[in-house]
mmCIF file with all atom_site columns, C-alpha atoms in Angstrom:
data_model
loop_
_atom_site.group_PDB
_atom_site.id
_atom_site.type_symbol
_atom_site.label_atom_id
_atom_site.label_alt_id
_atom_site.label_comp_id
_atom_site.label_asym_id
_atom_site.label_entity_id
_atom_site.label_seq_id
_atom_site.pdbx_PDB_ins_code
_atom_site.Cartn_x
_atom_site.Cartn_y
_atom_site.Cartn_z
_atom_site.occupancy
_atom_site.B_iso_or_equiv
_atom_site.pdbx_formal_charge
_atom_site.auth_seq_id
_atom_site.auth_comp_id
_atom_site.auth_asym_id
_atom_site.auth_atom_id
_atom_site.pdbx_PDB_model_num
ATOM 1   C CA . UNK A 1 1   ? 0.000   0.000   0.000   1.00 75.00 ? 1   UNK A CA 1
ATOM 2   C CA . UNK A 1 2   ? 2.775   2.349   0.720   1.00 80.00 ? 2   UNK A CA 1
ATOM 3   C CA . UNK A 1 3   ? 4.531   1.677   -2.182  1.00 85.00 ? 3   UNK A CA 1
ATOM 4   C CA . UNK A 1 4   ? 1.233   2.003   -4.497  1.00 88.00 ? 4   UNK A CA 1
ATOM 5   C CA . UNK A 1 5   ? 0.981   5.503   -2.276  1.00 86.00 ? 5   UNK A CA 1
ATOM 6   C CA . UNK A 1 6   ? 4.509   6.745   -3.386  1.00 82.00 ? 6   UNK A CA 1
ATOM 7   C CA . UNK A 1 7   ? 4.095   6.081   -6.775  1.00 85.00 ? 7   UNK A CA 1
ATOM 8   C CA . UNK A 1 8   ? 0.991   7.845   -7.187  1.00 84.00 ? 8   UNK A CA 1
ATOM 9   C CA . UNK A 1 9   ? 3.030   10.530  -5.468  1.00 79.00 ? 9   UNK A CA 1
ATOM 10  C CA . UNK A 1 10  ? 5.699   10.103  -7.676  1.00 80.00 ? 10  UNK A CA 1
ATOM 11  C CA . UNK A 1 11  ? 3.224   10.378  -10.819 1.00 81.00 ? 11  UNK A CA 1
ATOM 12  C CA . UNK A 1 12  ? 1.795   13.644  -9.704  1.00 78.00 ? 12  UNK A CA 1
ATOM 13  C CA . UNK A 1 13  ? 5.393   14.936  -8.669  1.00 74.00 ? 13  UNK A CA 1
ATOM 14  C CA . UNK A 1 14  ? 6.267   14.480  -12.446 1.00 74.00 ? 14  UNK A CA 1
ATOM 15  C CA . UNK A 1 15  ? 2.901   15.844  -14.038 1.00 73.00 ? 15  UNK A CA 1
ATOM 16  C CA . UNK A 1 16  ? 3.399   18.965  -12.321 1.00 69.00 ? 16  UNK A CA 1
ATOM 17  C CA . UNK A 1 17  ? 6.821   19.214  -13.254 1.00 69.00 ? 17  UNK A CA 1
ATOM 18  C CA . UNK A 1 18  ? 8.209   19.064  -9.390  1.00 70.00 ? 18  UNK A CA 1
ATOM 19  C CA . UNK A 1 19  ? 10.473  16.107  -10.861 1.00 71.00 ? 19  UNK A CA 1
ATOM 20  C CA . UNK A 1 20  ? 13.510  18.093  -9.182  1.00 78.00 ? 20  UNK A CA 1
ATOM 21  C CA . UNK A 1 21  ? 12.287  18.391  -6.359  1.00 78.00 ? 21  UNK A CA 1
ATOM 22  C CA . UNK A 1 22  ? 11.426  14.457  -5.720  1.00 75.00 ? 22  UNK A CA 1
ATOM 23  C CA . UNK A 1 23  ? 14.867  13.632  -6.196  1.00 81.00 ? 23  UNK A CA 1
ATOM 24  C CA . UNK A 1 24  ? 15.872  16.358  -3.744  1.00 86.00 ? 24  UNK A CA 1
ATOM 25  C CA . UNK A 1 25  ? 13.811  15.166  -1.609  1.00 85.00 ? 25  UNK A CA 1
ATOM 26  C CA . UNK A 1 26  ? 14.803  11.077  -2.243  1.00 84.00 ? 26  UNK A CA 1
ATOM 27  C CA . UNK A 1 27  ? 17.845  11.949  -1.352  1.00 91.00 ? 27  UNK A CA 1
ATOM 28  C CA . UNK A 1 28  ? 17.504  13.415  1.598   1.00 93.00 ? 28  UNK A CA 1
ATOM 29  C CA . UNK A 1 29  ? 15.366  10.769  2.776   1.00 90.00 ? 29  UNK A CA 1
ATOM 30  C CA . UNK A 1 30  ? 17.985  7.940   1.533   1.00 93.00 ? 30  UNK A CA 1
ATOM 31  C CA . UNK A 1 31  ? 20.561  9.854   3.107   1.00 94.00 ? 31  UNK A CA 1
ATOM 32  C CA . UNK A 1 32  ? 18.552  9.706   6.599   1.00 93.00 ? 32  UNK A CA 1
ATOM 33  C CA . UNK A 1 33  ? 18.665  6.308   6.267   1.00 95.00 ? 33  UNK A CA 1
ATOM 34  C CA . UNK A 1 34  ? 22.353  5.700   5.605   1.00 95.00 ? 34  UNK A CA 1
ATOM 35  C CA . UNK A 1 35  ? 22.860  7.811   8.561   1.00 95.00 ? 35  UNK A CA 1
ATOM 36  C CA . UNK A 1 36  ? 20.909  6.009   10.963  1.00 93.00 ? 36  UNK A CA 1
ATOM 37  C CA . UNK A 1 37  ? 22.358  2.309   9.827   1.00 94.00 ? 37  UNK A CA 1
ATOM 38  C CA . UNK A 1 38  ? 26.011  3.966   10.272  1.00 93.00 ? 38  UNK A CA 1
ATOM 39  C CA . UNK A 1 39  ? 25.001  5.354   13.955  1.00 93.00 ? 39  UNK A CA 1
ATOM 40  C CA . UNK A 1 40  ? 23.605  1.690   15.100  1.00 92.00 ? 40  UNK A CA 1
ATOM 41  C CA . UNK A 1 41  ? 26.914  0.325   13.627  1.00 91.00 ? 41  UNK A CA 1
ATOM 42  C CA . UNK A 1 42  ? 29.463  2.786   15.340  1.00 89.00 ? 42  UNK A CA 1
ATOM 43  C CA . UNK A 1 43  ? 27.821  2.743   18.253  1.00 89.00 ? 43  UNK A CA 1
ATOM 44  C CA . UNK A 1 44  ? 27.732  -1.005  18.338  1.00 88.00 ? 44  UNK A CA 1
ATOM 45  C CA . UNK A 1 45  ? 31.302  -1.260  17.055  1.00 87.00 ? 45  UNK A CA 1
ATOM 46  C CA . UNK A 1 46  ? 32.569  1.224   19.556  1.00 85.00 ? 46  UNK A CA 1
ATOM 47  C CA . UNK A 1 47  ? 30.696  -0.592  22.405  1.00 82.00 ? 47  UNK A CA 1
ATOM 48  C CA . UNK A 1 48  ? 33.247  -3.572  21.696  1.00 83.00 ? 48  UNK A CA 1
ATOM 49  C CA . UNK A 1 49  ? 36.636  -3.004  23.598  1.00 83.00 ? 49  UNK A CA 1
ATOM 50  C CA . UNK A 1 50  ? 39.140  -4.364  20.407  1.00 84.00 ? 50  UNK A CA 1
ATOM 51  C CA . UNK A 1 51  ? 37.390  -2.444  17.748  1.00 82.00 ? 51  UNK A CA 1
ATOM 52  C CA . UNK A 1 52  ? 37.374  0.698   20.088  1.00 82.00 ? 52  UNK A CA 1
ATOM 53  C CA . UNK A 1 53  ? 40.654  0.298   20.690  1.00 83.00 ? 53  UNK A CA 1
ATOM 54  C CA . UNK A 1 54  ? 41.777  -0.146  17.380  1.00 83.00 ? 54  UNK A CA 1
ATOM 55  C CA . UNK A 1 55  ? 40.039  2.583   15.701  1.00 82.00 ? 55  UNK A CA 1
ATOM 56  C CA . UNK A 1 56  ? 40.862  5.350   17.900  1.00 82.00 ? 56  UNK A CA 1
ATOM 57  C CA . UNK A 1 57  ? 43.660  6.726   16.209  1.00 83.00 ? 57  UNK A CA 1
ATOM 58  C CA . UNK A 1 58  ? 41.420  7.064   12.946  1.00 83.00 ? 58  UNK A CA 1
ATOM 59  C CA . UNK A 1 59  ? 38.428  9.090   14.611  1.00 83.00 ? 59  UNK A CA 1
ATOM 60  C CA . UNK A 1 60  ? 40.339  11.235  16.458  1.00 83.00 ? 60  UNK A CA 1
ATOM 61  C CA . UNK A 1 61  ? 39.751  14.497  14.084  1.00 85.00 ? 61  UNK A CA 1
ATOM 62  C CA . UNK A 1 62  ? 36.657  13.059  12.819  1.00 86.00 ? 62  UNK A CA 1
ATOM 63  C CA . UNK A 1 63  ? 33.746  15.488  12.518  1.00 89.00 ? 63  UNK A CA 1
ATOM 64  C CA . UNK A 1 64  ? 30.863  12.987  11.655  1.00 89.00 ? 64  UNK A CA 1
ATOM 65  C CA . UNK A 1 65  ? 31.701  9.795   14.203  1.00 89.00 ? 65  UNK A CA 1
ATOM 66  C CA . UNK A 1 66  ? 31.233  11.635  17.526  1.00 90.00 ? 66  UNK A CA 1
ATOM 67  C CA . UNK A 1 67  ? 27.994  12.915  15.828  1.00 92.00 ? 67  UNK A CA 1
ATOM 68  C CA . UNK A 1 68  ? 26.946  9.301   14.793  1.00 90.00 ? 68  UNK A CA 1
ATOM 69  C CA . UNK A 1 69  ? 27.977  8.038   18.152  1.00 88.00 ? 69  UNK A CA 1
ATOM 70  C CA . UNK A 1 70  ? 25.428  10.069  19.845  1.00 91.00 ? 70  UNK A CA 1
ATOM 71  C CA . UNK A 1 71  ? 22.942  9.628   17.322  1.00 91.00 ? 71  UNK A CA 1
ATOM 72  C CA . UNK A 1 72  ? 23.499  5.638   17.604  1.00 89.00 ? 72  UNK A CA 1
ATOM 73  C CA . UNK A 1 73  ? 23.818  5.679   21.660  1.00 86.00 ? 73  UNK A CA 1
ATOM 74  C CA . UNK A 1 74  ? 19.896  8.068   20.861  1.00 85.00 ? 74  UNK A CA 1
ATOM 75  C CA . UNK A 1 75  ? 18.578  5.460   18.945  1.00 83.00 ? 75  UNK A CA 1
ATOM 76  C CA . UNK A 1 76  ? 19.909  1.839   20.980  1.00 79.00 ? 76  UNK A CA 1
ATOM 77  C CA . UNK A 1 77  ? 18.569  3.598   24.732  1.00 75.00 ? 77  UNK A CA 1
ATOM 78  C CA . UNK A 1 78  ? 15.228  4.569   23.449  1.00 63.00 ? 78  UNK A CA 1
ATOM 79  C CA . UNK A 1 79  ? 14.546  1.118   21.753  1.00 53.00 ? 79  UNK A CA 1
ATOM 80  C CA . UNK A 1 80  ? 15.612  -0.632  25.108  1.00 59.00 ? 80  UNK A CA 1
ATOM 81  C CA . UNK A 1 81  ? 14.368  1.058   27.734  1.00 64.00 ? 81  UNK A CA 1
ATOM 82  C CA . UNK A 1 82  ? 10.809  2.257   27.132  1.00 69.00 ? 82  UNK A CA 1
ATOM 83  C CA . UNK A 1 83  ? 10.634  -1.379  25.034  1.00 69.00 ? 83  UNK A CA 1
ATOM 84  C CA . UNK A 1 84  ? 11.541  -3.102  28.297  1.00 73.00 ? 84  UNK A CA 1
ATOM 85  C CA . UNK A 1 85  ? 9.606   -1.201  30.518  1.00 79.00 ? 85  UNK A CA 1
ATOM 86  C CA . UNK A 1 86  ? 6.126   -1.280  28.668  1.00 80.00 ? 86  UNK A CA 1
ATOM 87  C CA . UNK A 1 87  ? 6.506   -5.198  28.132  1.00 79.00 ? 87  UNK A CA 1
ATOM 88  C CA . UNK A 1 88  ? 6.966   -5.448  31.908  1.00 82.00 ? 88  UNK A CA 1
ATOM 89  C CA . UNK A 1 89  ? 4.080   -3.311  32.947  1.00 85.00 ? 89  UNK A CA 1
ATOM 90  C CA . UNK A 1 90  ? 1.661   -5.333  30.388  1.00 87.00 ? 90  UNK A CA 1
ATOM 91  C CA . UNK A 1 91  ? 3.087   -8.671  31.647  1.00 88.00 ? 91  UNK A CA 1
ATOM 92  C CA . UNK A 1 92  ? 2.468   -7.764  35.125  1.00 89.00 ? 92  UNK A CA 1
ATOM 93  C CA . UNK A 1 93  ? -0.810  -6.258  34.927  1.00 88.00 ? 93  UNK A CA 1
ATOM 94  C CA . UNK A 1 94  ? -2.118  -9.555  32.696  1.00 88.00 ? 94  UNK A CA 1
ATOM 95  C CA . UNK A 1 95  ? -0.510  -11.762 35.286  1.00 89.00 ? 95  UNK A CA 1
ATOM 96  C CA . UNK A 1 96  ? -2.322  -9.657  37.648  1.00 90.00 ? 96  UNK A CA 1
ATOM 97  C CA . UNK A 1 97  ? -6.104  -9.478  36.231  1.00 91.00 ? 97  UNK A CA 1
ATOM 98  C CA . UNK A 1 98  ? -5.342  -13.824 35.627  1.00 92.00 ? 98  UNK A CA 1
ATOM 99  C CA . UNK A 1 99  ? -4.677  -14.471 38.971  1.00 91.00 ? 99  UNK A CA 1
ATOM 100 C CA . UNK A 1 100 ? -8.210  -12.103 39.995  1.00 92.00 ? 100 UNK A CA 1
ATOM 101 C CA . UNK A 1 101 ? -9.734  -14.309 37.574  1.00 92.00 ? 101 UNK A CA 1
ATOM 102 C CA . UNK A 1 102 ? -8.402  -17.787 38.427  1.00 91.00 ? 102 UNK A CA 1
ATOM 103 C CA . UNK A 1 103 ? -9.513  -16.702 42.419  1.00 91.00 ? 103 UNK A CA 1
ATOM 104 C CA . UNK A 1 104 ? -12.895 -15.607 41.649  1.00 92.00 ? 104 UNK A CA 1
ATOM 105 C CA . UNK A 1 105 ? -13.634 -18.692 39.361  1.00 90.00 ? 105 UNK A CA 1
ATOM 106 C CA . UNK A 1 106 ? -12.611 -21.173 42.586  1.00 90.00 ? 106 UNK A CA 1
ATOM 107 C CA . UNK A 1 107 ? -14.556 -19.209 44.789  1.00 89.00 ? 107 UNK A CA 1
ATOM 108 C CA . UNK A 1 108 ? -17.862 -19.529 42.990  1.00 88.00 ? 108 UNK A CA 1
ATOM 109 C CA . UNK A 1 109 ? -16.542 -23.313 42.350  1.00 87.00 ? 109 UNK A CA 1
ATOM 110 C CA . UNK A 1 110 ? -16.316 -23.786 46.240  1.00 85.00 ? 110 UNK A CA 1
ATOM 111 C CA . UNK A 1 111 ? -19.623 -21.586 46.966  1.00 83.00 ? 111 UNK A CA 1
ATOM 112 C CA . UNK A 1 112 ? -21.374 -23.633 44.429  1.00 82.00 ? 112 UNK A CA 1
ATOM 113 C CA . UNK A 1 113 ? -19.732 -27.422 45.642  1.00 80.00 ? 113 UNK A CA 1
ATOM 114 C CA . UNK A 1 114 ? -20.570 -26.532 49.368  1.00 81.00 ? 114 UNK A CA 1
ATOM 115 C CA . UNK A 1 115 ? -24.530 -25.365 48.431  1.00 75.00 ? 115 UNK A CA 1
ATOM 116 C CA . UNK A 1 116 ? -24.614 -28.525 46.566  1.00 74.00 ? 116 UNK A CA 1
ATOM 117 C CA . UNK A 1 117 ? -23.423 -30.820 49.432  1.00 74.00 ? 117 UNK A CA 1
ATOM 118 C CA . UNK A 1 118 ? -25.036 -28.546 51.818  1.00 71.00 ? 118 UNK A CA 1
ATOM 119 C CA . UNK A 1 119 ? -28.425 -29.112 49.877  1.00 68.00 ? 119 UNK A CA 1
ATOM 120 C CA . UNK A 1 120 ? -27.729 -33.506 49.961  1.00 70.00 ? 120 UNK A CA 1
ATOM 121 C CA . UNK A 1 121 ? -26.940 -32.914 53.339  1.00 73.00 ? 121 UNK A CA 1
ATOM 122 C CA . UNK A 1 122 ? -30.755 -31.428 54.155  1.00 71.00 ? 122 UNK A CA 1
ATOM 123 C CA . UNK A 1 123 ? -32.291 -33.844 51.417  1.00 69.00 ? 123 UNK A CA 1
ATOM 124 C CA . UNK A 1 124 ? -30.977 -36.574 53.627  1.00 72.00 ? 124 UNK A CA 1
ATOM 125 C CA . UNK A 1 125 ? -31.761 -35.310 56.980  1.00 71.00 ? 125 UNK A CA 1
ATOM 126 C CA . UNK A 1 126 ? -35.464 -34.284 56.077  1.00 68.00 ? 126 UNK A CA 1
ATOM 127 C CA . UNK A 1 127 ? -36.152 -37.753 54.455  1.00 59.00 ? 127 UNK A CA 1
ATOM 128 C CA . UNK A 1 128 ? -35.188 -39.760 57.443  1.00 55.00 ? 128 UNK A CA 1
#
């Protein structure tokens, strides 16, 4: 659907005579993408000790890696952390609303066995 969505974009782009302007704005977009793969893999690479190590002398006077080391360290935190702590809130509050449910289930089990019995037990007594 999204694809069918940017080519009918990319059809009225072109009738209008904007065609310029879609591959400004394609590459821009393509760009943002190449920059946020490189972030995830400097920051991963410069997590790891030996690779860090290694490469320091070749980032040194680098303008772009400290700026795609934030940008990765950005992306990896908010992915974790939020992800983490949502899945633990929904897991606890569904454990949570099971358990109510599994309790109130045995009660009405247990009310309804002991009226049951309760009833024999008068059956038997009023027909002796």
């Amino acid at each position: 659907i999204i694809i069918f969505i940017g080519k009918m974009f990319e059809k009225l782009i072109h009738l209008s005579g904007l065609g310029l302007l879609n591959k400004f704005f394609g590459f821009i977009v393509a760009g943002g993408k190449v920059f946020l793969i490189f972030s995830i893999i400097i920051y991963a690479s410069s997590s790891i000790k030996l690779i860090k190590e290694n490469t320091k002398k070749f980032f040194n006077d680098s303008i772009m890696y400290p700026i795609l080391l934030e940008a990765g360290s950005y992306i990896v935190k908010i992915d974790t952390q939020d992800f983490v702590k949502n899945q633990a809130h929904q897991l606890e509050d569904s454990a949570r609303e099971k358990v109510i449910e599994n309790l109130k289930n045995e009660t009405i089990k247990r009310l309804k066995d002991t009226n049951i019995s309760n009833l024999q037990q008068e059956n038997r007594n009023s027909g002796m």
